Short mmCIF file of C-alpha atoms in Angstrom, two decimals:
data_model
loop_
_atom_site.label_atom_id
_atom_site.label_comp_id
_atom_site.label_asym_id
_atom_site.label_seq_id
_atom_site.Cartn_x
_atom_site.Cartn_y
_atom_site.Cartn_z
CA UNK A 1 -1.38 26.82 -21.04
CA UNK A 2 -4.40 26.10 -20.16
CA UNK A 3 -6.46 28.36 -17.45
CA UNK A 4 -8.69 27.09 -14.80
CA UNK A 5 -11.56 29.68 -13.04
CA UNK A 6 -10.46 30.21 -9.61
CA UNK A 7 -13.96 27.90 -8.55
CA UNK A 8 -11.98 25.02 -10.21
CA UNK A 9 -8.79 25.92 -8.90
CA UNK A 10 -9.91 26.27 -5.23
CA UNK A 11 -12.19 22.64 -5.60
CA UNK A 12 -8.57 21.31 -6.61
CA UNK A 13 -6.52 22.48 -3.99
CA UNK A 14 -9.28 21.36 -1.32
CA UNK A 15 -9.56 18.48 -2.94
CA UNK A 16 -5.53 17.74 -2.61
CA UNK A 17 -6.06 18.69 1.14
CA UNK A 18 -8.55 16.09 1.62
CA UNK A 19 -6.41 13.91 -0.19
CA UNK A 20 -3.30 14.46 1.71
CA UNK A 21 -4.82 14.47 4.99
CA UNK A 22 -6.82 10.87 4.53
CA UNK A 23 -2.80 9.89 3.29
CA UNK A 24 -1.39 11.08 6.58
CA UNK A 25 -3.78 9.57 8.70
CA UNK A 26 -3.50 5.69 6.99
CA UNK A 27 0.15 6.19 7.31
CA UNK A 28 -0.41 6.37 10.90
CA UNK A 29 -3.23 4.06 11.40
CA UNK A 30 -1.64 1.35 9.14
CA UNK A 31 0.76 0.76 12.18
CA UNK A 32 -2.09 -1.05 13.81
CA UNK A 33 -2.95 -3.10 11.35
CA UNK A 34 -0.96 -6.53 9.80
CA UNK A 35 0.57 -6.88 7.64
CA UNK A 36 4.21 -4.40 8.84
CA UNK A 37 6.32 -4.22 6.33
CA UNK A 38 9.61 -3.88 8.79
CA UNK A 39 12.15 -4.93 5.84
CA UNK A 40 10.84 -2.36 4.44
CA UNK A 41 11.25 -0.11 7.11
CA UNK A 42 14.96 -1.11 7.65
CA UNK A 43 15.54 -0.12 4.21
CA UNK A 44 14.21 3.12 4.11
CA UNK A 45 15.97 3.61 7.59
CA UNK A 46 19.11 3.14 5.73
CA UNK A 47 18.61 5.14 2.90
CA UNK A 48 16.92 8.32 4.66
CA UNK A 49 18.82 7.98 8.06
CA UNK A 50 22.73 6.44 6.98
CA UNK A 51 22.51 7.77 3.35
CA UNK A 52 22.31 11.40 4.88
CA UNK A 53 24.94 11.15 7.53
CA UNK A 54 27.75 12.57 4.96
CA UNK A 55 26.00 15.46 4.39
CA UNK A 56 24.44 16.18 7.67
CA UNK A 57 27.46 16.29 8.93
CA UNK A 58 29.57 18.36 7.03
CA UNK A 59 26.77 20.94 6.84
CA UNK A 60 26.54 20.77 11.00
CA UNK A 61 30.25 21.49 11.39
CA UNK A 62 30.06 24.17 8.79
CA UNK A 63 27.19 25.72 10.09
CA UNK A 64 28.52 25.39 13.48
CA UNK A 65 31.55 27.40 13.04
CA UNK A 66 29.88 29.94 11.12
CA UNK A 67 28.22 30.55 13.99
CA UNK A 68 31.03 30.76 16.47
CA UNK A 69 32.32 33.24 13.95
CA UNK A 70 29.38 35.47 14.12
CA UNK A 71 28.66 35.42 17.70
CA UNK A 72 32.03 35.48 18.46
CA UNK A 73 32.77 38.73 16.70
CA UNK A 74 29.94 40.05 18.88
CA UNK A 75 30.80 38.76 21.82
CA UNK A 76 34.07 40.13 21.43
CA UNK A 77 33.16 44.05 21.71
CA UNK A 78 32.05 42.63 25.87
CA UNK A 79 34.82 40.70 26.18
CA UNK A 80 32.58 37.59 26.61
CA UNK A 81 34.16 35.27 24.02
CA UNK A 82 33.79 32.40 26.64
CA UNK A 83 29.98 32.58 26.25
CA UNK A 84 30.20 31.12 22.59
CA UNK A 85 29.70 27.67 23.24
CA UNK A 86 26.21 28.79 24.95
CA UNK A 87 25.23 30.80 22.03
CA UNK A 88 26.30 27.97 19.74
CA UNK A 89 24.55 25.46 21.64
CA UNK A 90 21.38 27.30 21.80
CA UNK A 91 21.10 28.39 17.97
CA UNK A 92 21.81 24.58 16.76
CA UNK A 93 19.74 22.76 19.15
CA UNK A 94 16.72 24.96 19.30
CA UNK A 95 16.55 25.93 15.73
CA UNK A 96 19.30 25.63 13.34
CA UNK A 97 20.00 21.81 13.78
CA UNK A 98 16.30 20.70 13.64
CA UNK A 99 15.59 23.18 10.31
CA UNK A 100 18.82 22.78 8.73
CA UNK A 101 18.58 18.95 8.77
CA UNK A 102 14.82 18.75 8.11
CA UNK A 103 15.86 21.03 5.07
CA UNK A 104 18.60 18.58 3.61
CA UNK A 105 16.77 15.61 4.11
CA UNK A 106 13.59 17.26 2.55
CA UNK A 107 15.67 18.01 -0.60
CA UNK A 108 17.42 14.75 -0.88
CA UNK A 109 14.53 12.51 0.43
CA UNK A 110 11.08 14.27 -0.24
CA UNK A 111 12.17 14.09 -3.52
CA UNK A 112 13.77 10.78 -3.41
CA UNK A 113 10.28 9.45 -2.28
CA UNK A 114 8.32 11.57 -5.04
CA UNK A 115 10.31 10.22 -8.03
CA UNK A 116 10.29 7.19 -6.66
CA UNK A 117 6.30 6.50 -5.91
CA UNK A 118 5.77 9.15 -9.23
CA UNK A 119 7.96 6.72 -11.55
CA UNK A 120 5.96 3.75 -10.09
CA UNK A 121 2.73 5.57 -10.61
CA UNK A 122 3.20 6.79 -14.45
CA UNK A 123 4.61 2.91 -15.28
CA UNK A 124 0.99 1.29 -13.59
CA UNK A 125 3.11 -0.42 -10.31
CA UNK A 126 0.96 1.23 -8.04
CA UNK A 127 -1.89 -0.24 -9.88
CA UNK A 128 -0.55 -3.82 -10.28
CA UNK A 129 0.51 -3.75 -6.51
CA UNK A 130 -3.22 -3.06 -5.68
CA UNK A 131 -4.06 -5.48 -7.87
CA UNK A 132 -2.11 -7.98 -6.39
CA UNK A 133 -4.08 -7.63 -3.11
CA UNK A 134 -1.29 -5.10 -1.50
CA UNK A 135 -2.40 -1.83 0.34
CA UNK A 136 0.39 0.67 -1.43
CA UNK A 137 -0.58 3.22 1.57
CA UNK A 138 0.68 0.37 3.90
CA UNK A 139 3.74 -1.38 1.94
CA UNK A 140 4.59 2.04 0.58
CA UNK A 141 3.94 5.35 2.30
CA UNK A 142 4.33 4.06 6.04
CA UNK A 143 7.61 2.58 6.23
CA UNK A 144 8.89 5.96 4.50
CA UNK A 145 7.22 8.21 6.89
CA UNK A 146 7.43 5.94 10.10
CA UNK A 147 11.89 6.24 8.89
CA UNK A 148 11.48 9.92 8.07
CA UNK A 149 10.22 10.58 11.46
CA UNK A 150 13.03 7.85 13.58
CA UNK A 151 15.53 9.00 11.30
CA UNK A 152 15.25 12.78 11.67
CA UNK A 153 15.24 12.65 15.24
CA UNK A 154 18.43 10.66 14.95
CA UNK A 155 19.80 13.01 12.34
CA UNK A 156 19.19 16.56 14.29
CA UNK A 157 20.90 14.93 16.97
CA UNK A 158 24.20 14.41 14.73
CA UNK A 159 23.88 18.09 13.20
CA UNK A 160 23.04 19.55 16.75
CA UNK A 161 26.59 17.78 18.05
CA UNK A 162 28.47 18.15 15.08
CA UNK A 163 27.58 21.85 15.24
CA UNK A 164 28.82 22.03 18.56
CA UNK A 165 32.01 20.26 16.96
CA UNK A 166 32.31 22.99 14.72
CA UNK A 167 32.03 25.74 17.01
CA UNK A 168 34.67 24.43 19.02
CA UNK A 169 36.92 24.19 16.46
CA UNK A 170 36.46 27.84 15.06
CA UNK A 171 36.48 28.93 19.10
CA UNK A 172 39.64 26.75 20.43
CA UNK A 173 42.09 27.77 16.59
CA UNK A 174 40.70 31.04 15.57
CA UNK A 175 39.05 32.07 18.55
CA UNK A 176 41.21 31.08 21.21
CA UNK A 177 38.56 30.45 23.56
CA UNK A 178 39.52 27.32 26.36
CA UNK A 179 38.10 23.60 25.22
CA UNK A 180 36.63 22.93 28.98
CA UNK A 181 35.50 26.59 29.02
CA UNK A 182 33.60 26.04 25.26
CA UNK A 183 31.94 22.59 26.56
CA UNK A 184 31.00 23.69 30.33
CA UNK A 185 29.49 26.27 28.61
CA UNK A 186 27.83 24.94 26.63
CA UNK A 187 25.92 21.80 28.50
CA UNK A 188 25.62 24.18 31.81
CA UNK A 189 23.65 26.15 30.14
CA UNK A 190 21.10 24.32 27.74
CA UNK A 191 17.80 24.35 29.45
CA UNK A 192 15.53 20.58 29.27
CA UNK A 193 12.91 22.79 27.51
CA UNK A 194 15.58 23.60 25.02
CA UNK A 195 16.61 20.38 24.40
CA UNK A 196 12.99 19.08 24.13
CA UNK A 197 12.18 21.28 21.73
CA UNK A 198 15.02 20.70 19.31
CA UNK A 199 13.93 17.13 19.69
CA UNK A 200 10.09 17.51 19.02
CA UNK A 201 10.28 19.49 15.80
CA UNK A 202 12.31 16.32 13.98
CA UNK A 203 9.44 14.55 14.88
CA UNK A 204 7.04 16.52 12.94
CA UNK A 205 9.48 17.72 10.52
CA UNK A 206 9.88 14.18 9.44
CA UNK A 207 6.17 13.71 9.54
CA UNK A 208 5.67 16.42 7.34
CA UNK A 209 8.47 15.29 4.49
CA UNK A 210 7.31 11.74 4.54
CA UNK A 211 3.52 12.23 3.73
CA UNK A 212 4.40 15.06 1.63
CA UNK A 213 7.11 13.31 -0.06
CA UNK A 214 4.94 9.80 -0.67
CA UNK A 215 1.84 12.27 -1.25
CA UNK A 216 3.38 14.13 -4.37
CA UNK A 217 4.67 10.99 -5.70
CA UNK A 218 1.04 9.47 -5.79
CA UNK A 219 -0.37 11.96 -6.98
CA UNK A 220 1.52 11.95 -10.59
CA UNK A 221 0.14 12.17 -13.69
CA UNK A 222 1.67 12.96 -17.15
CA UNK A 223 4.79 10.41 -17.84
CA UNK A 224 8.02 11.37 -16.98
CA UNK A 225 7.72 15.48 -17.02
CA UNK A 226 5.05 14.66 -14.63
CA UNK A 227 7.76 13.37 -11.68
CA UNK A 228 9.92 15.88 -12.54
CA UNK A 229 7.02 18.47 -11.17
CA UNK A 230 5.92 15.96 -8.86
CA UNK A 231 9.64 15.92 -7.43
CA UNK A 232 9.82 19.76 -7.67
CA UNK A 233 6.55 19.92 -5.58
CA UNK A 234 7.62 17.85 -2.59
CA UNK A 235 11.12 19.32 -2.09
CA UNK A 236 9.03 22.59 -2.42
CA UNK A 237 5.66 22.05 -0.44
CA UNK A 238 7.96 20.38 2.37
CA UNK A 239 10.55 23.07 3.26
CA UNK A 240 7.80 25.71 3.11
CA UNK A 241 5.97 23.52 5.72
CA UNK A 242 8.99 22.69 7.50
CA UNK A 243 9.70 26.45 8.25
CA UNK A 244 5.92 27.34 8.90
CA UNK A 245 5.50 24.61 11.08
CA UNK A 246 8.87 25.54 12.95
CA UNK A 247 7.53 28.98 13.88
CA UNK A 248 4.15 27.45 15.04
CA UNK A 249 5.93 24.56 16.67
CA UNK A 250 8.25 26.98 18.61
CA UNK A 251 5.50 29.12 19.85
CA UNK A 252 3.65 26.37 21.21
CA UNK A 253 6.33 24.50 22.92
CA UNK A 254 7.32 28.09 24.61
CA UNK A 255 4.32 28.09 26.41
CA UNK A 256 5.51 25.09 27.88
CA UNK A 257 9.10 25.28 28.53
CA UNK A 258 9.35 29.56 27.77
CA UNK A 259 13.39 30.06 27.30
CA UNK B 1 0.30 -24.61 -13.88
CA UNK B 2 -2.67 -27.13 -12.75
CA UNK B 3 -0.94 -29.86 -15.15
CA UNK B 4 1.36 -29.99 -12.14
CA UNK B 5 -0.70 -32.68 -9.74
CA UNK B 6 1.31 -31.48 -7.05
CA UNK B 7 0.08 -28.09 -7.25
CA UNK B 8 -2.65 -26.99 -4.49
CA UNK B 9 -4.62 -24.67 -5.57
CA UNK B 10 -4.01 -21.21 -3.54
CA UNK B 11 -7.73 -19.91 -4.04
CA UNK B 12 -9.74 -23.55 -4.40
CA UNK B 13 -12.14 -22.44 -7.53
CA UNK B 14 -15.68 -20.60 -6.36
CA UNK B 15 -17.79 -21.09 -9.48
CA UNK B 16 -19.07 -23.99 -11.77
CA UNK B 17 -19.12 -23.59 -15.11
CA UNK B 18 -22.18 -21.48 -16.27
CA UNK B 19 -22.22 -19.52 -13.40
CA UNK B 20 -21.17 -16.22 -13.54
CA UNK B 21 -18.09 -14.40 -12.38
CA UNK B 22 -18.24 -11.19 -13.37
CA UNK B 23 -21.66 -8.96 -13.98
CA UNK B 24 -21.39 -5.82 -15.02
CA UNK B 25 -24.93 -3.62 -14.57
CA UNK B 26 -25.37 -0.34 -16.51
CA UNK B 27 -21.74 0.56 -15.56
CA UNK B 28 -20.76 4.44 -16.33
CA UNK B 29 -18.02 6.08 -15.96
CA UNK B 30 -16.70 9.40 -16.64
CA UNK B 31 -13.22 11.26 -16.31
CA UNK B 32 -13.58 14.98 -16.15
CA UNK B 33 -16.27 15.73 -18.61
CA UNK B 34 -15.51 13.03 -20.96
CA UNK B 35 -17.71 9.63 -20.81
CA UNK B 36 -15.45 6.58 -20.79
CA UNK B 37 -18.35 4.31 -20.32
CA UNK B 38 -22.08 4.73 -20.78
CA UNK B 39 -24.81 2.02 -19.88
CA UNK B 40 -22.03 -1.27 -20.12
CA UNK B 41 -23.85 -4.53 -18.96
CA UNK B 42 -22.83 -7.71 -19.63
CA UNK B 43 -22.07 -11.34 -17.96
CA UNK B 44 -18.42 -13.40 -17.47
CA UNK B 45 -19.22 -17.08 -16.73
CA UNK B 46 -17.09 -19.22 -15.28
CA UNK B 47 -14.08 -20.72 -17.33
CA UNK B 48 -15.19 -18.49 -20.14
CA UNK B 49 -12.84 -15.69 -22.22
CA UNK B 50 -14.52 -12.49 -22.87
CA UNK B 51 -12.40 -10.60 -25.42
CA UNK B 52 -13.32 -6.82 -25.11
CA UNK B 53 -12.77 -5.11 -28.50
CA UNK B 54 -12.85 -1.40 -29.62
CA UNK B 55 -11.11 1.05 -31.03
CA UNK B 56 -8.45 3.46 -28.66
CA UNK B 57 -10.68 4.98 -25.92
CA UNK B 58 -13.38 2.94 -26.44
CA UNK B 59 -12.73 2.17 -22.46
CA UNK B 60 -11.68 -1.33 -22.59
CA UNK B 61 -8.48 -1.13 -20.23
CA UNK B 62 -10.73 1.20 -18.01
CA UNK B 63 -13.46 -1.60 -17.99
CA UNK B 64 -10.88 -3.74 -16.31
CA UNK B 65 -9.50 -1.48 -13.72
CA UNK B 66 -13.58 -1.32 -13.26
CA UNK B 67 -13.80 -5.46 -12.86
CA UNK B 68 -10.81 -5.37 -10.45
CA UNK B 69 -11.75 -2.37 -8.18
CA UNK B 70 -9.31 -0.29 -9.42
CA UNK B 71 -11.73 2.71 -10.35
CA UNK B 72 -15.23 3.06 -9.03
CA UNK B 73 -17.66 3.82 -11.49
CA UNK B 74 -20.36 6.54 -11.08
CA UNK B 75 -23.37 4.73 -11.89
CA UNK B 76 -24.62 1.13 -11.99
CA UNK B 77 -23.37 -2.11 -10.09
CA UNK B 78 -20.67 -4.75 -10.78
CA UNK B 79 -20.25 -7.82 -9.38
CA UNK B 80 -17.24 -9.85 -8.93
CA UNK B 81 -17.79 -13.86 -7.59
CA UNK B 82 -20.87 -13.13 -6.25
CA UNK B 83 -19.84 -10.27 -4.64
CA UNK B 84 -20.72 -6.61 -4.95
CA UNK B 85 -17.88 -4.36 -5.71
CA UNK B 86 -19.52 -1.19 -5.97
CA UNK B 87 -19.27 0.19 -3.00
CA UNK B 88 -16.88 -2.27 -1.55
CA UNK B 89 -14.04 -0.51 0.67
CA UNK B 90 -10.67 -0.71 -0.60
CA UNK B 91 -9.69 -2.94 2.53
CA UNK B 92 -12.41 -5.71 1.72
CA UNK B 93 -10.97 -5.46 -2.23
CA UNK B 94 -8.04 -6.35 -1.65
CA UNK B 95 -8.75 -9.65 -0.01
CA UNK B 96 -11.02 -10.11 -3.06
CA UNK B 97 -8.20 -9.23 -5.96
CA UNK B 98 -5.54 -11.97 -4.59
CA UNK B 99 -8.31 -13.94 -6.11
CA UNK B 100 -7.68 -12.23 -9.35
CA UNK B 101 -5.15 -11.46 -11.49
CA UNK B 102 -4.10 -8.98 -14.08
CA UNK B 103 -1.38 -8.43 -16.98
CA UNK B 104 -1.02 -4.70 -17.62
CA UNK B 105 -0.77 -3.48 -21.16
CA UNK B 106 2.87 -2.20 -20.02
CA UNK B 107 3.99 -5.22 -17.89
CA UNK B 108 3.82 -2.48 -15.14
CA UNK B 109 6.44 -5.23 -13.03
CA UNK B 110 8.84 -3.85 -9.79
CA UNK B 111 11.29 -2.77 -11.50
CA UNK B 112 13.48 -2.74 -8.69
CA UNK B 113 12.55 -6.58 -8.26
CA UNK B 114 14.28 -9.35 -9.99
CA UNK B 115 11.80 -11.50 -11.72
CA UNK B 116 11.79 -14.34 -9.20
CA UNK B 117 10.77 -11.54 -6.72
CA UNK B 118 8.02 -10.33 -8.82
CA UNK B 119 7.03 -13.48 -9.43
CA UNK B 120 6.82 -14.43 -5.56
CA UNK B 121 5.58 -11.29 -5.13
CA UNK B 122 2.03 -11.98 -4.02
CA UNK B 123 3.00 -15.45 -3.05
CA UNK B 124 5.25 -13.90 -0.16
CA UNK B 125 2.60 -10.84 0.34
CA UNK B 126 -0.25 -12.83 1.19
CA UNK B 127 0.25 -16.89 1.89
CA UNK B 128 1.76 -19.04 4.34
CA UNK B 129 4.13 -20.67 2.02
CA UNK B 130 7.55 -22.10 2.87
CA UNK B 131 10.53 -20.49 1.08
CA UNK B 132 11.01 -23.64 -1.05
CA UNK B 133 7.25 -23.80 -1.69
CA UNK B 134 7.50 -20.27 -2.86
CA UNK B 135 10.58 -21.16 -5.05
CA UNK B 136 8.94 -23.87 -6.08
CA UNK B 137 5.67 -22.53 -7.22
CA UNK B 138 7.61 -19.18 -8.92
CA UNK B 139 9.80 -21.87 -11.28
CA UNK B 140 7.08 -23.92 -12.17
CA UNK B 141 5.16 -20.60 -13.55
CA UNK B 142 8.55 -19.38 -15.13
CA UNK B 143 8.10 -23.16 -16.60
CA UNK B 144 4.50 -22.22 -17.65
CA UNK B 145 5.72 -18.91 -19.59
CA UNK B 146 8.61 -20.57 -20.66
CA UNK B 147 11.47 -18.04 -18.71
CA UNK B 148 12.88 -20.37 -15.92
CA UNK B 149 16.56 -18.91 -17.16
CA UNK B 150 15.41 -15.40 -16.05
CA UNK B 151 15.20 -15.95 -12.35
CA UNK B 152 17.67 -13.45 -11.24
CA UNK B 153 17.40 -10.81 -14.36
CA UNK B 154 15.72 -7.30 -13.80
CA UNK B 155 13.16 -6.30 -15.72
CA UNK B 156 15.00 -3.80 -17.77
CA UNK B 157 16.55 -6.72 -18.65
CA UNK B 158 14.46 -8.35 -20.69
CA UNK B 159 13.00 -7.91 -24.02
CA UNK B 160 9.34 -6.36 -24.37
CA UNK B 161 8.07 -10.36 -24.77
CA UNK B 162 10.05 -11.28 -22.31
CA UNK B 163 8.38 -8.94 -19.72
CA UNK B 164 4.89 -9.34 -20.73
CA UNK B 165 5.48 -13.39 -20.32
CA UNK B 166 7.08 -12.22 -16.71
CA UNK B 167 3.92 -10.55 -16.13
CA UNK B 168 1.56 -13.70 -17.24
CA UNK B 169 3.80 -15.75 -14.96
CA UNK B 170 3.28 -13.01 -12.00
CA UNK B 171 -0.45 -13.10 -12.32
CA UNK B 172 -1.22 -16.73 -12.55
CA UNK B 173 1.40 -17.73 -10.02
CA UNK B 174 -1.51 -17.77 -7.19
CA UNK B 175 -3.81 -19.76 -9.63
CA UNK B 176 -6.13 -16.83 -9.84
CA UNK B 177 -10.25 -17.47 -10.63
CA UNK B 178 -10.16 -14.89 -12.93
CA UNK B 179 -7.49 -13.38 -14.93
CA UNK B 180 -8.03 -9.86 -17.15
CA UNK B 181 -5.53 -9.59 -19.88
CA UNK B 182 -4.96 -5.98 -21.07
CA UNK B 183 -3.85 -5.96 -24.76
CA UNK B 184 -1.03 -8.87 -23.82
CA UNK B 185 0.26 -8.73 -27.24
CA UNK B 186 0.74 -5.01 -27.89
CA UNK B 187 3.93 -4.07 -29.22
CA UNK B 188 4.99 -6.98 -29.80
CA UNK B 189 6.43 -8.70 -32.70
CA UNK B 190 4.18 -11.45 -34.93
CA UNK B 191 6.06 -14.65 -33.40
CA UNK B 192 5.90 -13.13 -29.89
CA UNK B 193 2.49 -12.55 -29.93
CA UNK B 194 1.70 -16.12 -31.11
CA UNK B 195 3.67 -17.22 -28.01
CA UNK B 196 1.94 -15.33 -25.34
CA UNK B 197 -1.21 -16.16 -26.98
CA UNK B 198 -0.15 -19.82 -26.62
CA UNK B 199 -0.08 -19.34 -23.04
CA UNK B 200 -3.40 -17.58 -22.90
CA UNK B 201 -5.14 -20.48 -24.88
CA UNK B 202 -2.83 -23.18 -22.39
CA UNK B 203 -3.97 -20.92 -19.32
CA UNK B 204 -7.49 -21.31 -20.67
CA UNK B 205 -7.84 -25.00 -21.41
CA UNK B 206 -5.69 -26.41 -18.57
CA UNK B 207 -6.52 -24.27 -15.55
CA UNK B 208 -9.45 -23.55 -17.00
CA UNK B 209 -9.35 -19.67 -16.05
CA UNK B 210 -12.02 -17.18 -16.78
CA UNK B 211 -10.76 -14.37 -18.37
CA UNK B 212 -11.28 -10.66 -19.46
CA UNK B 213 -9.21 -10.14 -22.59
CA UNK B 214 -8.66 -6.86 -24.53
CA UNK B 215 -6.72 -6.44 -27.25
CA UNK B 216 -6.65 -4.66 -30.41
CA UNK B 217 -5.13 -7.32 -32.33
CA UNK B 218 -8.48 -9.24 -34.15
CA UNK B 219 -6.24 -12.05 -35.12
CA UNK B 220 -5.01 -12.99 -32.02
CA UNK B 221 -8.83 -13.11 -30.87
CA UNK B 222 -9.83 -15.48 -33.92
CA UNK B 223 -7.00 -17.63 -32.41
CA UNK B 224 -8.62 -17.75 -29.18
CA UNK B 225 -11.45 -18.29 -30.64
CA UNK B 226 -10.39 -21.27 -32.83
CA UNK B 227 -7.68 -22.76 -31.29
CA UNK B 228 -7.09 -25.26 -28.36
CA UNK B 229 -4.26 -26.27 -26.19
CA UNK B 230 -3.06 -29.97 -27.06
CA UNK B 231 -1.70 -31.18 -23.83
CA UNK B 232 0.00 -34.24 -25.60
CA UNK B 233 1.81 -32.14 -27.70
CA UNK B 234 2.41 -29.10 -25.63
CA UNK B 235 1.34 -26.64 -28.12
CA UNK B 236 -1.95 -25.10 -29.16
CA UNK B 237 -3.40 -26.66 -32.46
CA UNK B 238 -6.03 -25.73 -34.61
CA UNK B 239 -9.99 -27.05 -33.27
CA UNK B 240 -11.45 -29.25 -35.60
CA UNK B 241 -14.86 -28.00 -36.52
CA UNK B 242 -16.75 -30.41 -34.01
CA UNK B 243 -14.35 -29.20 -31.30
CA UNK B 244 -15.35 -25.34 -32.07
CA UNK B 245 -18.30 -25.24 -28.79
CA UNK B 246 -15.74 -26.63 -26.61
CA UNK B 247 -13.89 -23.28 -26.98
CA UNK B 248 -15.68 -21.13 -24.74
CA UNK B 249 -14.84 -17.84 -26.00
CA UNK B 250 -17.20 -14.17 -26.82
CA UNK B 251 -16.56 -11.24 -27.96
CA UNK B 252 -17.77 -7.67 -26.32
CA UNK B 253 -17.07 -4.80 -28.69
CA UNK B 254 -17.37 -1.41 -27.61
CA UNK B 255 -18.36 1.49 -29.57
CA UNK B 256 -18.04 5.51 -27.45
CA UNK B 257 -18.60 3.50 -24.32
CA UNK B 258 -21.39 1.31 -24.98
CA UNK B 259 -21.54 -2.30 -26.14
CA UNK B 260 -22.50 -2.74 -29.90
CA UNK B 261 -22.03 -6.35 -29.36
CA UNK B 262 -22.08 -9.30 -27.08
CA UNK B 263 -21.97 -12.89 -28.43
CA UNK B 264 -20.13 -15.65 -29.38
CA UNK B 265 -17.74 -15.81 -32.78
CA UNK B 266 -19.68 -17.47 -35.16
CA UNK B 267 -22.48 -14.09 -34.24
CA UNK B 268 -19.86 -11.91 -35.01
CA UNK B 269 -18.57 -13.46 -38.23
CA UNK B 270 -22.40 -13.69 -39.27
CA UNK B 271 -23.25 -9.63 -37.77
CA UNK B 272 -24.58 -7.88 -40.02
CA UNK B 273 -24.08 -4.13 -38.41
CA UNK B 274 -22.14 -2.06 -40.78
CA UNK B 275 -19.69 -0.56 -38.19
CA UNK B 276 -18.86 -4.15 -36.64
CA UNK B 277 -18.29 -5.84 -40.31
CA UNK B 278 -16.10 -2.98 -41.14
CA UNK B 279 -13.98 -3.39 -37.85
CA UNK B 280 -13.89 -6.99 -38.32
CA UNK B 281 -12.95 -6.78 -41.89
#
C-alpha cells in the first residue's frame, strides 16, 4: 500500500470537492442549454422511480408497522393509543419517510450510476462520447440528477403513505385502534410546515444521490477494481451526506415552520 | 463512403491539399511526475496519413487525445483545422470534434446500444437528418466495413475484429475531415488486421481523409505506405514504383516523449540512426 503525505492527501480532497462542485453546478446549468436528453431523462426516471417502488412500499409498510408498535407500547401506559396515527404520521412524514427512501435509493441507484458510468469510463466510452461531440455531463449526468430529484419526491410520498398504511394495519389488527380514529388523528395533526419539511428533504437528497453517484462513476480509475471502489464510495458518501444534510435541513426549515 | 455520389458531406472539406490540418508546437504533457511528451512538434497536411510509431508508453495514444482536445498540454500550442485548441473551452471543442473521427484502441463502442445505434449516434445527436437519411448513412457506413448484417446486434455479440470495424464505421459515418486511429489492428489476427488496413487505405484514397494513425505493427505501416485502393477492383493493391509518390503517408517516431523521426517512408528506410534502424528491423 502506498503512503501519501498529508499535504498531498489534502490537495486530492480539495481537488475532489472542486471537481464535484463543478459537476453539480453543470448538472443544473445544463437545463438551460440544448440539447436536452428527454428520452434519457425518462429512462432514468423509470429506473430510479418505477424500479424502486416495490422496495419502497415494502419497507414503508414495515417501518410504519414498527413505529405503530413502538409508540403504542408507550402510549398504552397513558391510555392514549388513539394518538398512534398522529405519531406515526409525524415520524414518517418529517423524518423516516425521506431518510428511509433516500438511503434505499442511495443503495440502489447511486451504486448503479457509479458502476454504469465507471464501466463506461474505464472502457473509454466516456472519451468516445466526448470524441463524438457529446457533452457527457449533459447526456449522462443531468438526466440522472433530475430523475433522482423528481423521483425521490414521489417515492417519499409513496413511502409516507405506505408507512401510514403499515401503522394502520398494526393499529387496527394488533392494538385495536379504530380505523376512523387512526386516520383522523393522522391528517388532522399534520401541519403544513411538517409536510413541507418532508417534501423539501427529498429534493436535496435526490440531488446529493444523483451528483455523488455520477461523480464517483466519472472519477473511476483502475479497471474493474476501480469500478467496485467507485460503487462503494458512491453508496457510502451519498448515505453519509444524506444523514448529515438531514440535520441541517431540519434545523433550517424549523426556523420557518417551527413544530 | 465518398464513392456514393448521393452522399452530401456533413462537414464540407475546409482544407486544400497541402494545408496544415493539425499543428503541434513544442507540446509537453506529464501525468503526476511522469513526463509523457516533451517538446513534440509536427504537422499533418490535408489528405495526408501520418503513422505514429514508438514503443509502448512512448506517448502515442496521448498524442491522439491531445489532438482531439480530450487532454490539455502542459506546454505548447495545438492547432486543428486552423483553430487553436490549446485553451479552447470544452463547449467549443465539441463543435470541432464533430469534424473529426476517432477509433479507440479497444473500440469503445457503447455497449448498451446496438451496432445501428452506435453508428447512428453522432448523426442522431448533432445533425438535423431524417430517420430515412440516418438509416441510409448507417447502412452505407456498415457496408463500407462489410458489416451490414450486424445492424441489430450488440457489441458483446461481435468478435474483436468486428467491433473494431464497427468503431471505424462510427468514426467515418459523418465523413470527418480528420480521422485518428489508435492502434486499429492491435490484438487482431493477421487476416482481420489486413481487412482493417484495407479499410484504412480505402478511407484514405477514396474519401481523401487526413489521418493520424498510431500502431505498434510496422508491417501495417509499410502496407499503408506501399498500397493503394483500386476502386475498380474494390480492393487494396500494391502500388507500382511510379505510383509511390502519390501515396501521402509519412512517419513520426517517438522515443521517451520526443520526436526522433518525422519524414517519408523512403527517408525512414534510409535512415542511419541506430535506434531507428533497430526499431524498424
